[in-house]
Amino acid sequence: MFNTIRLIGTITRSIQVQSNKKFSPLGLGNNAFLYIIRAIENPGMFLGELADALSIDRSTAFRSIKKLAKNGYLDLKSDDHDGRLQRVFPTQLAKDIYPELFEFEKTQSKYLLAKLSEDEQAELLRLLKKTQH
């Protein structure tokens, strides 16, 4: 059973190495590209919602989001109803690189799942969802 978790970790690290190599020149190391993808797909999320969507602890996510804002990829705007809360929006720079980021994510998924039938892919997704806390 422990081998399953080790294999998931190996797959995750492999994708992270590839994404760091590809996107570090853009200032998007350590899977920062995922924040941009989620911000484009769900503009206006609260900082905490974005962290939760990526299953990353909030303090780490907040630092990454603020760095992405400083580098021109994300805009942080105070919520209209509660000024203590900040919403995350993609900038034009983020929108411009989104197709490349999305294509990378899609290509990685296709490669990893290529040997599984559609039914097996659905079953894998179902089983992995059961493991979430």
mmCIF file of N, CA and C in Angstrom:
data_model
loop_
_atom_site.group_PDB
_atom_site.id
_atom_site.type_symbol
_atom_site.label_atom_id
_atom_site.label_comp_id
_atom_site.label_asym_id
_atom_site.label_seq_id
_atom_site.Cartn_x
_atom_site.Cartn_y
_atom_site.Cartn_z
ATOM 1 N N MET A 1 0.808 -1.194 0.000
ATOM 2 C CA MET A 1 0.000 0.000 0.000
ATOM 3 C C MET A 1 0.851 1.257 0.000
ATOM 4 N N PHE A 2 1.926 1.228 0.774
ATOM 5 C CA PHE A 2 2.793 2.387 0.824
ATOM 6 C C PHE A 2 3.408 2.669 -0.540
ATOM 7 N N ASN A 3 3.568 1.630 -1.352
ATOM 8 C CA ASN A 3 4.125 1.806 -2.700
ATOM 9 C C ASN A 3 3.234 2.698 -3.562
ATOM 10 N N THR A 4 1.934 2.654 -3.326
ATOM 11 C CA THR A 4 1.002 3.506 -4.079
ATOM 12 C C THR A 4 1.308 4.974 -3.818
ATOM 13 N N ILE A 5 1.469 5.324 -2.554
ATOM 14 C CA ILE A 5 1.762 6.711 -2.191
ATOM 15 C C ILE A 5 3.128 7.122 -2.728
ATOM 16 N N ARG A 6 4.096 6.230 -2.661
ATOM 17 C CA ARG A 6 5.422 6.532 -3.218
ATOM 18 C C ARG A 6 5.344 6.786 -4.725
ATOM 19 N N LEU A 7 4.547 5.994 -5.420
ATOM 20 C CA LEU A 7 4.399 6.166 -6.866
ATOM 21 C C LEU A 7 3.729 7.498 -7.189
ATOM 22 N N ILE A 8 2.710 7.866 -6.433
ATOM 23 C CA ILE A 8 2.059 9.164 -6.638
ATOM 24 C C ILE A 8 3.075 10.284 -6.422
ATOM 25 N N GLY A 9 3.897 10.163 -5.395
ATOM 26 C CA GLY A 9 4.945 11.156 -5.138
ATOM 27 C C GLY A 9 5.956 11.225 -6.273
ATOM 28 N N THR A 10 6.331 10.085 -6.815
ATOM 29 C CA THR A 10 7.278 10.044 -7.928
ATOM 30 C C THR A 10 6.692 10.747 -9.155
ATOM 31 N N ILE A 11 5.436 10.483 -9.434
ATOM 32 C CA ILE A 11 4.768 11.119 -10.571
ATOM 33 C C ILE A 11 4.721 12.634 -10.360
ATOM 34 N N THR A 12 4.350 13.046 -9.164
ATOM 35 C CA THR A 12 4.261 14.471 -8.846
ATOM 36 C C THR A 12 5.606 15.165 -9.012
ATOM 37 N N ARG A 13 6.653 14.550 -8.476
ATOM 38 C CA ARG A 13 7.990 15.157 -8.593
ATOM 39 C C ARG A 13 8.453 15.227 -10.045
ATOM 40 N N SER A 14 8.130 14.213 -10.824
ATOM 41 C CA SER A 14 8.507 14.206 -12.237
ATOM 42 C C SER A 14 7.871 15.376 -12.979
ATOM 43 N N ILE A 15 6.587 15.597 -12.732
ATOM 44 C CA ILE A 15 5.893 16.718 -13.381
ATOM 45 C C ILE A 15 6.471 18.044 -12.895
ATOM 46 N N GLN A 16 6.786 18.120 -11.609
ATOM 47 C CA GLN A 16 7.338 19.367 -11.069
ATOM 48 C C GLN A 16 8.700 19.673 -11.685
ATOM 49 N N VAL A 17 9.547 18.663 -11.853
ATOM 50 C CA VAL A 17 10.856 18.873 -12.479
ATOM 51 C C VAL A 17 10.678 19.396 -13.899
ATOM 52 N N GLN A 18 9.762 18.784 -14.647
ATOM 53 C CA GLN A 18 9.522 19.212 -16.029
ATOM 54 C C GLN A 18 8.954 20.631 -16.089
ATOM 55 N N SER A 19 8.009 20.924 -15.204
ATOM 56 C CA SER A 19 7.408 22.264 -15.228
ATOM 57 C C SER A 19 8.414 23.320 -14.794
ATOM 58 N N ASN A 20 9.257 23.000 -13.810
ATOM 59 C CA ASN A 20 10.287 23.958 -13.390
ATOM 60 C C ASN A 20 11.256 24.254 -14.525
ATOM 61 N N LYS A 21 11.643 23.209 -15.240
ATOM 62 C CA LYS A 21 12.565 23.394 -16.364
ATOM 63 C C LYS A 21 11.938 24.270 -17.446
ATOM 64 N N LYS A 22 10.669 24.024 -17.715
ATOM 65 C CA LYS A 22 9.979 24.740 -18.782
ATOM 66 C C LYS A 22 9.609 26.172 -18.401
ATOM 67 N N PHE A 23 9.155 26.379 -17.167
ATOM 68 C CA PHE A 23 8.583 27.671 -16.803
ATOM 69 C C PHE A 23 9.433 28.544 -15.877
ATOM 70 N N SER A 24 10.539 28.028 -15.353
ATOM 71 C CA SER A 24 11.404 28.861 -14.500
ATOM 72 C C SER A 24 11.895 30.117 -15.211
ATOM 73 N N PRO A 25 12.229 30.051 -16.507
ATOM 74 C CA PRO A 25 12.641 31.290 -17.185
ATOM 75 C C PRO A 25 11.571 32.389 -17.161
ATOM 76 N N LEU A 26 10.306 32.001 -16.956
ATOM 77 C CA LEU A 26 9.217 32.971 -16.873
ATOM 78 C C LEU A 26 8.951 33.395 -15.424
ATOM 79 N N GLY A 27 9.778 32.893 -14.493
ATOM 80 C CA GLY A 27 9.558 33.189 -13.081
ATOM 81 C C GLY A 27 8.450 32.346 -12.479
ATOM 82 N N LEU A 28 8.208 31.177 -13.065
ATOM 83 C CA LEU A 28 7.095 30.325 -12.623
ATOM 84 C C LEU A 28 7.583 28.975 -12.119
ATOM 85 N N GLY A 29 8.662 28.962 -11.350
ATOM 86 C CA GLY A 29 9.151 27.723 -10.761
ATOM 87 C C GLY A 29 8.236 27.256 -9.648
ATOM 88 N N ASN A 30 8.513 26.070 -9.132
ATOM 89 C CA ASN A 30 7.753 25.490 -8.022
ATOM 90 C C ASN A 30 6.248 25.451 -8.283
ATOM 91 N N ASN A 31 5.891 25.076 -9.475
ATOM 92 C CA ASN A 31 4.482 24.905 -9.860
ATOM 93 C C ASN A 31 3.659 26.185 -9.777
ATOM 94 N N ALA A 32 4.309 27.333 -9.862
ATOM 95 C CA ALA A 32 3.589 28.606 -9.821
ATOM 96 C C ALA A 32 2.617 28.735 -10.987
ATOM 97 N N PHE A 33 2.886 28.025 -12.068
ATOM 98 C CA PHE A 33 1.991 28.097 -13.221
ATOM 99 C C PHE A 33 0.579 27.631 -12.865
ATOM 100 N N LEU A 34 0.459 26.755 -11.866
ATOM 101 C CA LEU A 34 -0.854 26.270 -11.465
ATOM 102 C C LEU A 34 -1.727 27.385 -10.894
ATOM 103 N N TYR A 35 -1.126 28.325 -10.182
ATOM 104 C CA TYR A 35 -1.884 29.461 -9.649
ATOM 105 C C TYR A 35 -2.486 30.273 -10.795
ATOM 106 N N ILE A 36 -1.694 30.465 -11.827
ATOM 107 C CA ILE A 36 -2.163 31.256 -12.968
ATOM 108 C C ILE A 36 -3.318 30.546 -13.670
ATOM 109 N N ILE A 37 -3.171 29.250 -13.879
ATOM 110 C CA ILE A 37 -4.239 28.489 -14.527
ATOM 111 C C ILE A 37 -5.533 28.610 -13.732
ATOM 112 N N ARG A 38 -5.462 28.405 -12.423
ATOM 113 C CA ARG A 38 -6.670 28.486 -11.596
ATOM 114 C C ARG A 38 -7.243 29.903 -11.558
ATOM 115 N N ALA A 39 -6.379 30.916 -11.525
ATOM 116 C CA ALA A 39 -6.857 32.305 -11.493
ATOM 117 C C ALA A 39 -7.560 32.669 -12.796
ATOM 118 N N ILE A 40 -7.105 32.133 -13.899
ATOM 119 C CA ILE A 40 -7.753 32.406 -15.181
ATOM 120 C C ILE A 40 -9.079 31.645 -15.272
ATOM 121 N N GLU A 41 -9.085 30.420 -14.805
ATOM 122 C CA GLU A 41 -10.301 29.614 -14.877
ATOM 123 C C GLU A 41 -11.356 30.061 -13.866
ATOM 124 N N ASN A 42 -10.919 30.733 -12.789
ATOM 125 C CA ASN A 42 -11.839 31.185 -11.736
ATOM 126 C C ASN A 42 -11.461 32.588 -11.273
ATOM 127 N N PRO A 43 -11.549 33.591 -12.152
ATOM 128 C CA PRO A 43 -11.127 34.935 -11.752
ATOM 129 C C PRO A 43 -11.973 35.469 -10.596
ATOM 130 N N GLY A 44 -11.298 36.140 -9.678
ATOM 131 C CA GLY A 44 -11.995 36.734 -8.552
ATOM 132 C C GLY A 44 -12.083 35.852 -7.324
ATOM 133 N N MET A 45 -11.405 34.716 -7.345
ATOM 134 C CA MET A 45 -11.389 33.863 -6.154
ATOM 135 C C MET A 45 -10.706 34.609 -5.014
ATOM 136 N N PHE A 46 -11.109 34.320 -3.793
ATOM 137 C CA PHE A 46 -10.394 34.837 -2.636
ATOM 138 C C PHE A 46 -9.045 34.127 -2.551
ATOM 139 N N LEU A 47 -8.075 34.762 -1.932
ATOM 140 C CA LEU A 47 -6.757 34.147 -1.756
ATOM 141 C C LEU A 47 -6.883 32.747 -1.155
ATOM 142 N N GLY A 48 -7.671 32.628 -0.110
ATOM 143 C CA GLY A 48 -7.839 31.335 0.546
ATOM 144 C C GLY A 48 -8.484 30.291 -0.340
ATOM 145 N N GLU A 49 -9.427 30.703 -1.151
ATOM 146 C CA GLU A 49 -10.070 29.771 -2.088
ATOM 147 C C GLU A 49 -9.071 29.235 -3.097
ATOM 148 N N LEU A 50 -8.208 30.106 -3.562
ATOM 149 C CA LEU A 50 -7.194 29.672 -4.530
ATOM 150 C C LEU A 50 -6.238 28.682 -3.879
ATOM 151 N N ALA A 51 -5.814 28.964 -2.662
ATOM 152 C CA ALA A 51 -4.936 28.042 -1.935
ATOM 153 C C ALA A 51 -5.621 26.689 -1.759
ATOM 154 N N ASP A 52 -6.884 26.731 -1.352
ATOM 155 C CA ASP A 52 -7.627 25.488 -1.139
ATOM 156 C C ASP A 52 -7.827 24.718 -2.439
ATOM 157 N N ALA A 53 -8.049 25.434 -3.538
ATOM 158 C CA ALA A 53 -8.250 24.783 -4.834
ATOM 159 C C ALA A 53 -7.005 24.018 -5.265
ATOM 160 N N LEU A 54 -5.843 24.496 -4.832
ATOM 161 C CA LEU A 54 -4.584 23.831 -5.180
ATOM 162 C C LEU A 54 -4.099 22.888 -4.083
ATOM 163 N N SER A 55 -4.846 22.813 -2.987
ATOM 164 C CA SER A 55 -4.463 21.984 -1.838
ATOM 165 C C SER A 55 -3.069 22.339 -1.326
ATOM 166 N N ILE A 56 -2.841 23.637 -1.204
ATOM 167 C CA ILE A 56 -1.569 24.150 -0.697
ATOM 168 C C ILE A 56 -1.873 24.946 0.561
ATOM 169 N N ASP A 57 -1.015 24.803 1.580
ATOM 170 C CA ASP A 57 -1.297 25.535 2.805
ATOM 171 C C ASP A 57 -1.321 27.027 2.500
ATOM 172 N N ARG A 58 -2.173 27.712 3.219
ATOM 173 C CA ARG A 58 -2.473 29.105 2.888
ATOM 174 C C ARG A 58 -1.259 30.029 2.996
ATOM 175 N N SER A 59 -0.412 29.845 3.992
ATOM 176 C CA SER A 59 0.722 30.763 4.121
ATOM 177 C C SER A 59 1.684 30.618 2.936
ATOM 178 N N THR A 60 1.927 29.396 2.487
ATOM 179 C CA THR A 60 2.783 29.171 1.310
ATOM 180 C C THR A 60 2.115 29.753 0.071
ATOM 181 N N ALA A 61 0.827 29.490 -0.077
ATOM 182 C CA ALA A 61 0.091 29.993 -1.239
ATOM 183 C C ALA A 61 0.082 31.518 -1.254
ATOM 184 N N PHE A 62 -0.133 32.152 -0.103
ATOM 185 C CA PHE A 62 -0.178 33.612 -0.050
ATOM 186 C C PHE A 62 1.147 34.205 -0.500
ATOM 187 N N ARG A 63 2.255 33.616 -0.057
ATOM 188 C CA ARG A 63 3.584 34.113 -0.480
ATOM 189 C C ARG A 63 3.750 33.970 -1.995
ATOM 190 N N SER A 64 3.357 32.827 -2.528
ATOM 191 C CA SER A 64 3.480 32.595 -3.976
ATOM 192 C C SER A 64 2.599 33.547 -4.765
ATOM 193 N N ILE A 65 1.376 33.755 -4.299
ATOM 194 C CA ILE A 65 0.439 34.645 -4.998
ATOM 195 C C ILE A 65 0.959 36.076 -4.986
ATOM 196 N N LYS A 66 1.478 36.508 -3.857
ATOM 197 C CA LYS A 66 2.021 37.873 -3.770
ATOM 198 C C LYS A 66 3.235 38.037 -4.684
ATOM 199 N N LYS A 67 4.059 36.996 -4.793
ATOM 200 C CA LYS A 67 5.208 37.044 -5.701
ATOM 201 C C LYS A 67 4.726 37.114 -7.158
ATOM 202 N N LEU A 68 3.697 36.346 -7.489
ATOM 203 C CA LEU A 68 3.147 36.383 -8.847
ATOM 204 C C LEU A 68 2.543 37.751 -9.150
ATOM 205 N N ALA A 69 1.956 38.376 -8.149
ATOM 206 C CA ALA A 69 1.418 39.731 -8.333
ATOM 207 C C ALA A 69 2.565 40.719 -8.564
ATOM 208 N N LYS A 70 3.618 40.590 -7.788
ATOM 209 C CA LYS A 70 4.779 41.469 -7.929
ATOM 210 C C LYS A 70 5.415 41.318 -9.321
ATOM 211 N N ASN A 71 5.378 40.087 -9.849
ATOM 212 C CA ASN A 71 5.967 39.814 -11.164
ATOM 213 C C ASN A 71 5.015 40.082 -12.327
ATOM 214 N N GLY A 72 3.824 40.591 -12.011
ATOM 215 C CA GLY A 72 2.913 41.025 -13.064
ATOM 216 C C GLY A 72 1.954 39.987 -13.610
ATOM 217 N N TYR A 73 1.844 38.833 -12.956
ATOM 218 C CA TYR A 73 0.958 37.783 -13.441
ATOM 219 C C TYR A 73 -0.444 37.845 -12.839
ATOM 220 N N LEU A 74 -0.540 38.340 -11.606
ATOM 221 C CA LEU A 74 -1.825 38.379 -10.916
ATOM 222 C C LEU A 74 -2.067 39.766 -10.336
ATOM 223 N N ASP A 75 -3.335 40.134 -10.244
ATOM 224 C CA ASP A 75 -3.750 41.363 -9.566
ATOM 225 C C ASP A 75 -4.516 40.959 -8.317
ATOM 226 N N LEU A 76 -4.217 41.633 -7.216
ATOM 227 C CA LEU A 76 -4.947 41.424 -5.970
ATOM 228 C C LEU A 76 -5.805 42.642 -5.724
ATOM 229 N N LYS A 77 -7.086 42.414 -5.535
ATOM 230 C CA LYS A 77 -8.018 43.515 -5.316
ATOM 231 C C LYS A 77 -8.838 43.237 -4.059
ATOM 232 N N SER A 78 -9.031 44.282 -3.266
ATOM 233 C CA SER A 78 -9.851 44.135 -2.062
ATOM 234 C C SER A 78 -11.281 43.829 -2.458
ATOM 235 N N ASP A 79 -11.924 42.976 -1.662
ATOM 236 C CA ASP A 79 -13.322 42.632 -1.880
ATOM 237 C C ASP A 79 -14.191 43.861 -1.649
ATOM 238 N N ASP A 80 -15.216 44.036 -2.455
ATOM 239 C CA ASP A 80 -16.114 45.185 -2.344
ATOM 240 C C ASP A 80 -16.876 45.221 -1.023
ATOM 241 N N HIS A 81 -17.171 44.050 -0.466
ATOM 242 C CA HIS A 81 -17.992 43.981 0.750
ATOM 243 C C HIS A 81 -17.175 43.849 2.024
ATOM 244 N N ASP A 82 -15.981 43.277 1.917
ATOM 245 C CA ASP A 82 -15.124 43.096 3.083
ATOM 246 C C ASP A 82 -13.695 43.408 2.663
ATOM 247 N N GLY A 83 -13.254 44.596 2.951
ATOM 248 C CA GLY A 83 -11.944 45.069 2.519
ATOM 249 C C GLY A 83 -10.775 44.268 3.052
ATOM 250 N N ARG A 84 -11.009 43.449 4.074
ATOM 251 C CA ARG A 84 -9.923 42.612 4.611
ATOM 252 C C ARG A 84 -9.609 41.443 3.683
ATOM 253 N N LEU A 85 -10.562 41.085 2.848
ATOM 254 C CA LEU A 85 -10.384 39.952 1.939
ATOM 255 C C LEU A 85 -9.877 40.439 0.587
ATOM 256 N N GLN A 86 -8.989 39.649 -0.005
ATOM 257 C CA GLN A 86 -8.474 39.999 -1.326
ATOM 258 C C GLN A 86 -8.883 38.948 -2.339
ATOM 259 N N ARG A 87 -9.224 39.448 -3.507
ATOM 260 C CA ARG A 87 -9.575 38.580 -4.628
ATOM 261 C C ARG A 87 -8.418 38.573 -5.622
ATOM 262 N N VAL A 88 -8.290 37.458 -6.332
ATOM 263 C CA VAL A 88 -7.176 37.264 -7.258
ATOM 264 C C VAL A 88 -7.702 37.275 -8.691
ATOM 265 N N PHE A 89 -7.068 38.104 -9.520
ATOM 266 C CA PHE A 89 -7.426 38.209 -10.933
ATOM 267 C C PHE A 89 -6.174 38.050 -11.788
ATOM 268 N N PRO A 90 -6.309 37.393 -12.939
ATOM 269 C CA PRO A 90 -5.157 37.292 -13.845
ATOM 270 C C PRO A 90 -4.930 38.617 -14.569
ATOM 271 N N THR A 91 -3.682 38.916 -14.848
ATOM 272 C CA THR A 91 -3.349 40.088 -15.653
ATOM 273 C C THR A 91 -3.328 39.678 -17.125
ATOM 274 N N GLN A 92 -3.110 40.644 -17.981
ATOM 275 C CA GLN A 92 -2.999 40.333 -19.409
ATOM 276 C C GLN A 92 -1.788 39.436 -19.662
ATOM 277 N N LEU A 93 -0.713 39.647 -18.918
ATOM 278 C CA LEU A 93 0.473 38.797 -19.049
ATOM 279 C C LEU A 93 0.111 37.336 -18.779
ATOM 280 N N ALA A 94 -0.659 37.102 -17.730
ATOM 281 C CA ALA A 94 -1.094 35.742 -17.404
ATOM 282 C C ALA A 94 -1.977 35.174 -18.516
ATOM 283 N N LYS A 95 -2.885 35.993 -19.007
ATOM 284 C CA LYS A 95 -3.772 35.544 -20.080
ATOM 285 C C LYS A 95 -2.986 35.204 -21.340
ATOM 286 N N ASP A 96 -1.927 35.947 -21.585
ATOM 287 C CA ASP A 96 -1.117 35.715 -22.785
ATOM 288 C C ASP A 96 -0.380 34.375 -22.732
ATOM 289 N N ILE A 97 0.056 33.959 -21.530
ATOM 290 C CA ILE A 97 0.804 32.696 -21.438
ATOM 291 C C ILE A 97 -0.088 31.505 -21.088
ATOM 292 N N TYR A 98 -1.342 31.777 -20.788
ATOM 293 C CA TYR A 98 -2.260 30.698 -20.412
ATOM 294 C C TYR A 98 -2.292 29.550 -21.427
ATOM 295 N N PRO A 99 -2.389 29.807 -22.722
ATOM 296 C CA PRO A 99 -2.447 28.677 -23.653
ATOM 297 C C PRO A 99 -1.250 27.725 -23.512
ATOM 298 N N GLU A 100 -0.075 28.272 -23.296
ATOM 299 C CA GLU A 100 1.121 27.432 -23.125
ATOM 300 C C GLU A 100 1.038 26.633 -21.819
ATOM 301 N N LEU A 101 0.585 27.261 -20.760
ATOM 302 C CA LEU A 101 0.464 26.594 -19.462
ATOM 303 C C LEU A 101 -0.576 25.479 -19.528
ATOM 304 N N PHE A 102 -1.713 25.786 -20.118
ATOM 305 C CA PHE A 102 -2.791 24.808 -20.229
ATOM 306 C C PHE A 102 -2.350 23.631 -21.095
ATOM 307 N N GLU A 103 -1.656 23.917 -22.173
ATOM 308 C CA GLU A 103 -1.181 22.857 -23.065
ATOM 309 C C GLU A 103 -0.210 21.925 -22.338
ATOM 310 N N PHE A 104 0.669 22.492 -21.517
ATOM 311 C CA PHE A 104 1.595 21.679 -20.725
ATOM 312 C C PHE A 104 0.818 20.744 -19.798
ATOM 313 N N GLU A 105 -0.150 21.293 -19.089
ATOM 314 C CA GLU A 105 -0.957 20.490 -18.163
ATOM 315 C C GLU A 105 -1.697 19.387 -18.908
ATOM 316 N N LYS A 106 -2.270 19.724 -20.054
ATOM 317 C CA LYS A 106 -3.008 18.756 -20.867
ATOM 318 C C LYS A 106 -2.075 17.656 -21.398
ATOM 319 N N THR A 107 -0.915 18.046 -21.881
ATOM 320 C CA THR A 107 0.049 17.087 -22.424
ATOM 321 C C THR A 107 0.526 16.123 -21.343
ATOM 322 N N GLN A 108 0.809 16.652 -20.165
ATOM 323 C CA GLN A 108 1.242 15.799 -19.061
ATOM 324 C C GLN A 108 0.144 14.797 -18.691
ATOM 325 N N SER A 109 -1.085 15.260 -18.637
ATOM 326 C CA SER A 109 -2.201 14.381 -18.292
ATOM 327 C C SER A 109 -2.373 13.288 -19.338
ATOM 328 N N LYS A 110 -2.323 13.671 -20.610
ATOM 329 C CA LYS A 110 -2.471 12.685 -21.691
ATOM 330 C C LYS A 110 -1.377 11.627 -21.611
ATOM 331 N N TYR A 111 -0.144 12.074 -21.391
ATOM 332 C CA TYR A 111 0.994 11.151 -21.313
ATOM 333 C C TYR A 111 0.823 10.171 -20.156
ATOM 334 N N LEU A 112 0.468 10.685 -18.991
ATOM 335 C CA LEU A 112 0.351 9.839 -17.805
ATOM 336 C C LEU A 112 -0.810 8.851 -17.893
ATOM 337 N N LEU A 113 -1.853 9.224 -18.597
ATOM 338 C CA LEU A 113 -3.048 8.381 -18.648
ATOM 339 C C LEU A 113 -3.188 7.595 -19.946
ATOM 340 N N ALA A 114 -2.212 7.691 -20.820
ATOM 341 C CA ALA A 114 -2.298 7.109 -22.163
ATOM 342 C C ALA A 114 -2.575 5.603 -22.166
ATOM 343 N N LYS A 115 -2.071 4.885 -21.190
ATOM 344 C CA LYS A 115 -2.225 3.432 -21.185
ATOM 345 C C LYS A 115 -3.499 2.968 -20.489
ATOM 346 N N LEU A 116 -4.301 3.924 -20.020
ATOM 347 C CA LEU A 116 -5.545 3.575 -19.341
ATOM 348 C C LEU A 116 -6.737 3.814 -20.263
ATOM 349 N N SER A 117 -7.699 2.923 -20.197
ATOM 350 C CA SER A 117 -8.938 3.123 -20.951
ATOM 351 C C SER A 117 -9.711 4.263 -20.298
ATOM 352 N N GLU A 118 -10.766 4.721 -20.966
ATOM 353 C CA GLU A 118 -11.597 5.782 -20.388
ATOM 354 C C GLU A 118 -12.223 5.322 -19.074
ATOM 355 N N ASP A 119 -12.658 4.067 -19.040
ATOM 356 C CA ASP A 119 -13.238 3.535 -17.804
ATOM 357 C C ASP A 119 -12.194 3.485 -16.688
ATOM 358 N N GLU A 120 -10.980 3.071 -17.019
ATOM 359 C CA GLU A 120 -9.913 3.026 -16.012
ATOM 360 C C GLU A 120 -9.555 4.429 -15.522
ATOM 361 N N GLN A 121 -9.558 5.396 -16.428
ATOM 362 C CA GLN A 121 -9.288 6.777 -16.024
ATOM 363 C C GLN A 121 -10.367 7.280 -15.069
ATOM 364 N N ALA A 122 -11.611 6.968 -15.365
ATOM 365 C CA ALA A 122 -12.716 7.378 -14.498
ATOM 366 C C ALA A 122 -12.601 6.696 -13.132
ATOM 367 N N GLU A 123 -12.232 5.441 -13.128
ATOM 368 C CA GLU A 123 -12.067 4.702 -11.871
ATOM 369 C C GLU A 123 -10.898 5.260 -11.057
ATOM 370 N N LEU A 124 -9.817 5.575 -11.722
ATOM 371 C CA LEU A 124 -8.667 6.169 -11.032
ATOM 372 C C LEU A 124 -9.062 7.494 -10.385
ATOM 373 N N LEU A 125 -9.765 8.325 -11.114
ATOM 374 C CA LEU A 125 -10.224 9.601 -10.566
ATOM 375 C C LEU A 125 -11.133 9.369 -9.358
ATOM 376 N N ARG A 126 -12.054 8.429 -9.486
ATOM 377 C CA ARG A 126 -12.969 8.131 -8.382
ATOM 378 C C ARG A 126 -12.196 7.692 -7.135
ATOM 379 N N LEU A 127 -11.234 6.823 -7.322
ATOM 380 C CA LEU A 127 -10.451 6.315 -6.191
ATOM 381 C C LEU A 127 -9.578 7.403 -5.569
ATOM 382 N N LEU A 128 -8.962 8.225 -6.412
ATOM 383 C CA LEU A 128 -8.124 9.300 -5.867
ATOM 384 C C LEU A 128 -8.947 10.313 -5.087
ATOM 385 N N LYS A 129 -10.163 10.592 -5.553
ATOM 386 C CA LYS A 129 -11.037 11.528 -4.824
ATOM 387 C C LYS A 129 -11.371 10.994 -3.438
ATOM 388 N N LYS A 130 -11.462 9.671 -3.308
ATOM 389 C CA LYS A 130 -11.758 9.078 -2.007
ATOM 390 C C LYS A 130 -10.612 9.271 -1.016
ATOM 391 N N THR A 131 -9.414 9.527 -1.515
ATOM 392 C CA THR A 131 -8.264 9.680 -0.630
ATOM 393 C C THR A 131 -8.102 11.091 -0.102
ATOM 394 N N GLN A 132 -8.853 12.048 -0.658
ATOM 395 C CA GLN A 132 -8.721 13.438 -0.221
ATOM 396 C C GLN A 132 -9.304 13.603 1.168
ATOM 397 N N HIS A 133 -8.672 14.475 1.911
ATOM 398 C CA HIS A 133 -9.139 14.760 3.277
ATOM 399 C C HIS A 133 -10.253 15.748 3.266
#
